Coordinates of C-alpha atoms in Angstrom, one line a residue:
M1 CA -139.2 -61.4 -144.0
T2 CA -143.0 -61.2 -143.6
T3 CA -144.3 -59.5 -140.5
P4 CA -146.9 -61.6 -138.7
K5 CA -150.4 -60.2 -138.8
P6 CA -151.7 -59.0 -135.4
L7 CA -154.2 -61.2 -133.8
R8 CA -157.9 -60.3 -133.8
K9 CA -159.2 -59.0 -130.5
D10 CA -161.0 -62.2 -129.6
A11 CA -157.9 -64.3 -130.6
Q12 CA -155.7 -62.1 -128.5
R13 CA -158.1 -62.4 -125.6
N14 CA -158.1 -66.2 -125.9
R15 CA -154.3 -66.2 -126.0
E16 CA -154.0 -64.1 -122.9
Q17 CA -156.5 -66.2 -121.0
L18 CA -154.7 -69.4 -121.9
V19 CA -151.3 -68.0 -120.8
R20 CA -152.8 -66.7 -117.6
A21 CA -154.5 -70.1 -116.8
A22 CA -151.4 -72.0 -117.8
R23 CA -149.2 -69.8 -115.6
E24 CA -151.4 -70.5 -112.6
L25 CA -151.7 -74.2 -113.2
F26 CA -148.0 -74.7 -114.0
A27 CA -147.1 -72.9 -110.7
Q28 CA -149.3 -75.2 -108.7
H29 CA -148.9 -78.5 -110.5
G30 CA -145.9 -78.3 -112.8
I31 CA -145.6 -78.0 -116.6
D32 CA -147.0 -81.5 -117.3
V33 CA -150.5 -80.5 -116.3
A34 CA -153.1 -81.7 -118.8
L35 CA -153.7 -79.2 -121.6
E36 CA -157.4 -79.9 -121.4
E37 CA -157.4 -78.6 -117.8
I38 CA -155.7 -75.4 -119.0
A39 CA -158.2 -74.9 -121.7
R40 CA -161.0 -75.5 -119.2
A41 CA -159.6 -73.0 -116.8
A42 CA -159.2 -70.4 -119.5
G43 CA -162.8 -70.9 -120.6
V44 CA -161.9 -72.0 -124.2
S45 CA -162.0 -75.3 -126.1
I46 CA -159.0 -77.5 -126.5
G47 CA -159.1 -76.7 -130.2
T48 CA -158.7 -73.1 -129.5
L49 CA -155.7 -73.9 -127.3
Y50 CA -154.1 -75.8 -130.1
N51 CA -154.8 -73.0 -132.6
R52 CA -152.9 -70.6 -130.4
F53 CA -150.2 -73.1 -129.2
P54 CA -149.7 -76.0 -131.5
T55 CA -147.4 -77.8 -129.0
R56 CA -147.0 -77.9 -125.3
Q57 CA -143.6 -76.3 -125.6
D58 CA -145.1 -73.3 -127.4
L59 CA -147.3 -72.7 -124.4
V60 CA -144.5 -73.2 -122.0
D61 CA -142.3 -70.7 -123.9
A62 CA -145.1 -68.2 -123.8
V63 CA -145.7 -68.6 -120.1
F64 CA -142.0 -68.3 -119.2
E65 CA -140.8 -65.9 -121.9
D66 CA -140.0 -63.2 -119.2
R67 CA -137.9 -65.5 -117.1
A68 CA -134.9 -65.4 -119.3
E69 CA -134.8 -61.6 -118.8
T70 CA -135.3 -62.0 -115.1
V71 CA -132.4 -64.4 -114.8
S72 CA -130.2 -62.0 -116.9
R73 CA -131.0 -59.1 -114.6
L74 CA -130.2 -61.3 -111.5
A75 CA -126.9 -62.2 -113.2
E76 CA -126.1 -58.6 -114.0
H77 CA -126.7 -57.6 -110.4
A78 CA -124.4 -60.5 -109.2
L79 CA -121.6 -59.3 -111.5
A80 CA -122.0 -55.8 -110.1
L81 CA -121.1 -57.0 -106.5
D82 CA -117.5 -56.4 -105.5
D83 CA -117.0 -59.8 -104.0
P84 CA -117.1 -62.5 -106.8
W85 CA -118.1 -65.2 -104.3
A86 CA -120.9 -63.1 -102.9
G87 CA -122.1 -62.5 -106.5
L88 CA -122.2 -66.3 -107.2
V89 CA -124.1 -67.0 -104.0
H90 CA -126.5 -64.1 -104.6
F91 CA -127.3 -65.4 -108.1
L92 CA -127.8 -69.0 -107.0
E93 CA -130.0 -68.0 -104.1
R94 CA -132.2 -65.8 -106.3
V95 CA -132.6 -68.4 -109.0
C96 CA -133.4 -71.1 -106.3
E97 CA -136.0 -68.7 -104.9
L98 CA -137.7 -68.6 -108.3
Q99 CA -137.7 -72.4 -108.4
A100 CA -139.2 -72.7 -104.9
A101 CA -141.9 -70.2 -105.6
D102 CA -143.1 -71.7 -108.9
R103 CA -143.4 -75.4 -109.5
G104 CA -143.6 -74.8 -113.3
Y105 CA -140.4 -72.9 -113.4
N106 CA -138.8 -75.5 -111.1
D107 CA -139.7 -78.1 -113.8
L108 CA -138.4 -75.9 -116.6
V109 CA -134.9 -75.3 -115.2
S110 CA -134.4 -79.0 -114.7
R111 CA -135.1 -79.7 -118.4
R112 CA -133.7 -76.7 -120.3
V113 CA -130.1 -76.0 -121.1
P114 CA -129.4 -72.3 -121.5
Q115 CA -127.1 -72.7 -124.4
A116 CA -129.7 -74.8 -126.2
S117 CA -131.4 -71.5 -127.1
P118 CA -128.8 -69.8 -129.3
S119 CA -130.4 -66.4 -129.4
G120 CA -132.3 -64.0 -127.3
G121 CA -132.4 -63.9 -123.5
Y122 CA -131.3 -67.5 -122.8
Q123 CA -128.0 -66.9 -124.7
R124 CA -127.5 -63.7 -122.8
G125 CA -128.1 -65.4 -119.5
Y126 CA -125.7 -68.2 -120.4
E127 CA -123.0 -65.7 -121.1
L128 CA -123.5 -63.8 -117.9
M129 CA -123.5 -67.1 -115.9
S130 CA -120.2 -68.0 -117.5
R131 CA -118.8 -64.7 -116.3
I132 CA -120.1 -65.2 -112.8
V133 CA -118.4 -68.7 -112.5
A134 CA -115.2 -67.5 -114.1
R135 CA -114.9 -64.5 -111.9
A136 CA -115.5 -66.5 -108.7
R137 CA -113.0 -69.1 -109.9
E138 CA -110.3 -66.5 -110.8
S139 CA -110.8 -64.9 -107.3
G140 CA -109.6 -68.1 -105.7
Q141 CA -112.8 -68.6 -103.8
L142 CA -114.5 -71.1 -106.1
R143 CA -112.8 -74.4 -106.6
T144 CA -110.7 -74.4 -109.8
D145 CA -112.3 -77.5 -111.3
F146 CA -115.9 -76.1 -111.1
T147 CA -117.4 -75.5 -114.6
L148 CA -120.5 -73.8 -115.8
E149 CA -122.0 -77.2 -116.6
D150 CA -121.7 -78.1 -112.9
M151 CA -124.3 -75.4 -112.2
A152 CA -126.8 -77.9 -113.5
F153 CA -126.2 -80.0 -110.4
V154 CA -127.4 -77.0 -108.3
T155 CA -130.6 -76.6 -110.2
W156 CA -131.3 -80.3 -110.4
G157 CA -130.7 -80.7 -106.7
T158 CA -133.0 -77.8 -105.8
T159 CA -135.6 -79.2 -108.1
R160 CA -135.7 -82.5 -106.2
T161 CA -135.6 -80.8 -102.8
V162 CA -138.5 -78.5 -103.6
E163 CA -140.5 -81.5 -105.0
A164 CA -139.7 -83.7 -102.0
V165 CA -140.2 -81.4 -99.0
G166 CA -141.5 -78.1 -100.3
A167 CA -145.0 -78.8 -98.9
V168 CA -143.5 -79.6 -95.5
R169 CA -140.5 -77.2 -95.2
P170 CA -140.7 -74.6 -98.0
E171 CA -137.3 -73.1 -97.1
M172 CA -135.4 -76.5 -96.9
W173 CA -133.8 -75.8 -100.2
R174 CA -131.6 -73.2 -98.5
R175 CA -130.0 -75.9 -96.3
H176 CA -129.4 -78.0 -99.5
L177 CA -127.9 -75.0 -101.2
G178 CA -125.7 -74.2 -98.2
L179 CA -124.3 -77.8 -98.3
L180 CA -123.6 -77.5 -102.0
L181 CA -121.9 -74.1 -101.6
D182 CA -119.5 -75.4 -99.0
G183 CA -118.5 -78.1 -101.4
M184 CA -117.9 -75.5 -104.1
R185 CA -115.4 -73.5 -102.0
A186 CA -111.8 -73.7 -103.0
G187 CA -110.7 -74.2 -99.4
A188 CA -112.8 -77.4 -99.2
A189 CA -111.8 -78.9 -102.5
H190 CA -110.5 -82.4 -103.0
P191 CA -109.8 -84.1 -106.3
L192 CA -113.0 -85.2 -108.0
P193 CA -113.3 -88.8 -109.3
E194 CA -115.0 -87.8 -112.5
P195 CA -114.3 -85.1 -115.1
P196 CA -117.0 -82.4 -115.6
L197 CA -119.8 -82.9 -118.1
R198 CA -119.1 -81.5 -121.5
P199 CA -121.7 -79.1 -122.9
E200 CA -123.0 -81.7 -125.4
E201 CA -123.2 -84.3 -122.6
L202 CA -125.3 -81.9 -120.5
A203 CA -127.6 -81.3 -123.4
R204 CA -128.1 -85.0 -124.0
A205 CA -128.7 -85.5 -120.2
M206 CA -131.5 -82.9 -120.3
G207 CA -133.0 -84.2 -123.5
E208 CA -132.2 -81.2 -125.6
G209 CA -130.0 -83.0 -128.1
C210 CA -126.6 -81.7 -129.3

């Protein structure tokens, strides 16, 4: 396997400026912000942007490459808590806080399936989330029919709540999450009219393919 050559100093500087500019603009306006605007904010040409990041997804991955590790650390902390339900709630609250603080990340989690990235941090996060859900379910506190794929409803719901009322009531997502958590408790469970999404169905729903 050939080791990539290190970037020249000017190329590395351009890359860092582009990532910094994209991070700021994504946080303010979401990940669909015009690439021309990012290049302008970074002080480089659009051609330079495409030289460093041939696709929008390449740039998005560079901006959020540390988030997979952040989510994994949050999941590890949740698993270290003695109470499985408290661990689940802690994990969901921390992830929702990340969404509420960064519109770009809020966009990202509504479009990416963790298991769609079969290696690296995303796969690790997926495995840890599986354990969080299984542990809470086995404790008898999480309803028995709740699956890992149902976690998508939490992130999707938070995405829309943040988009709809974030500018008016930045903490309103906490009320939304509280309502969802009550519905996830075993003591409040009633039979559900539809079976859970299969992993491949969730992937198709989020546009990742099977």
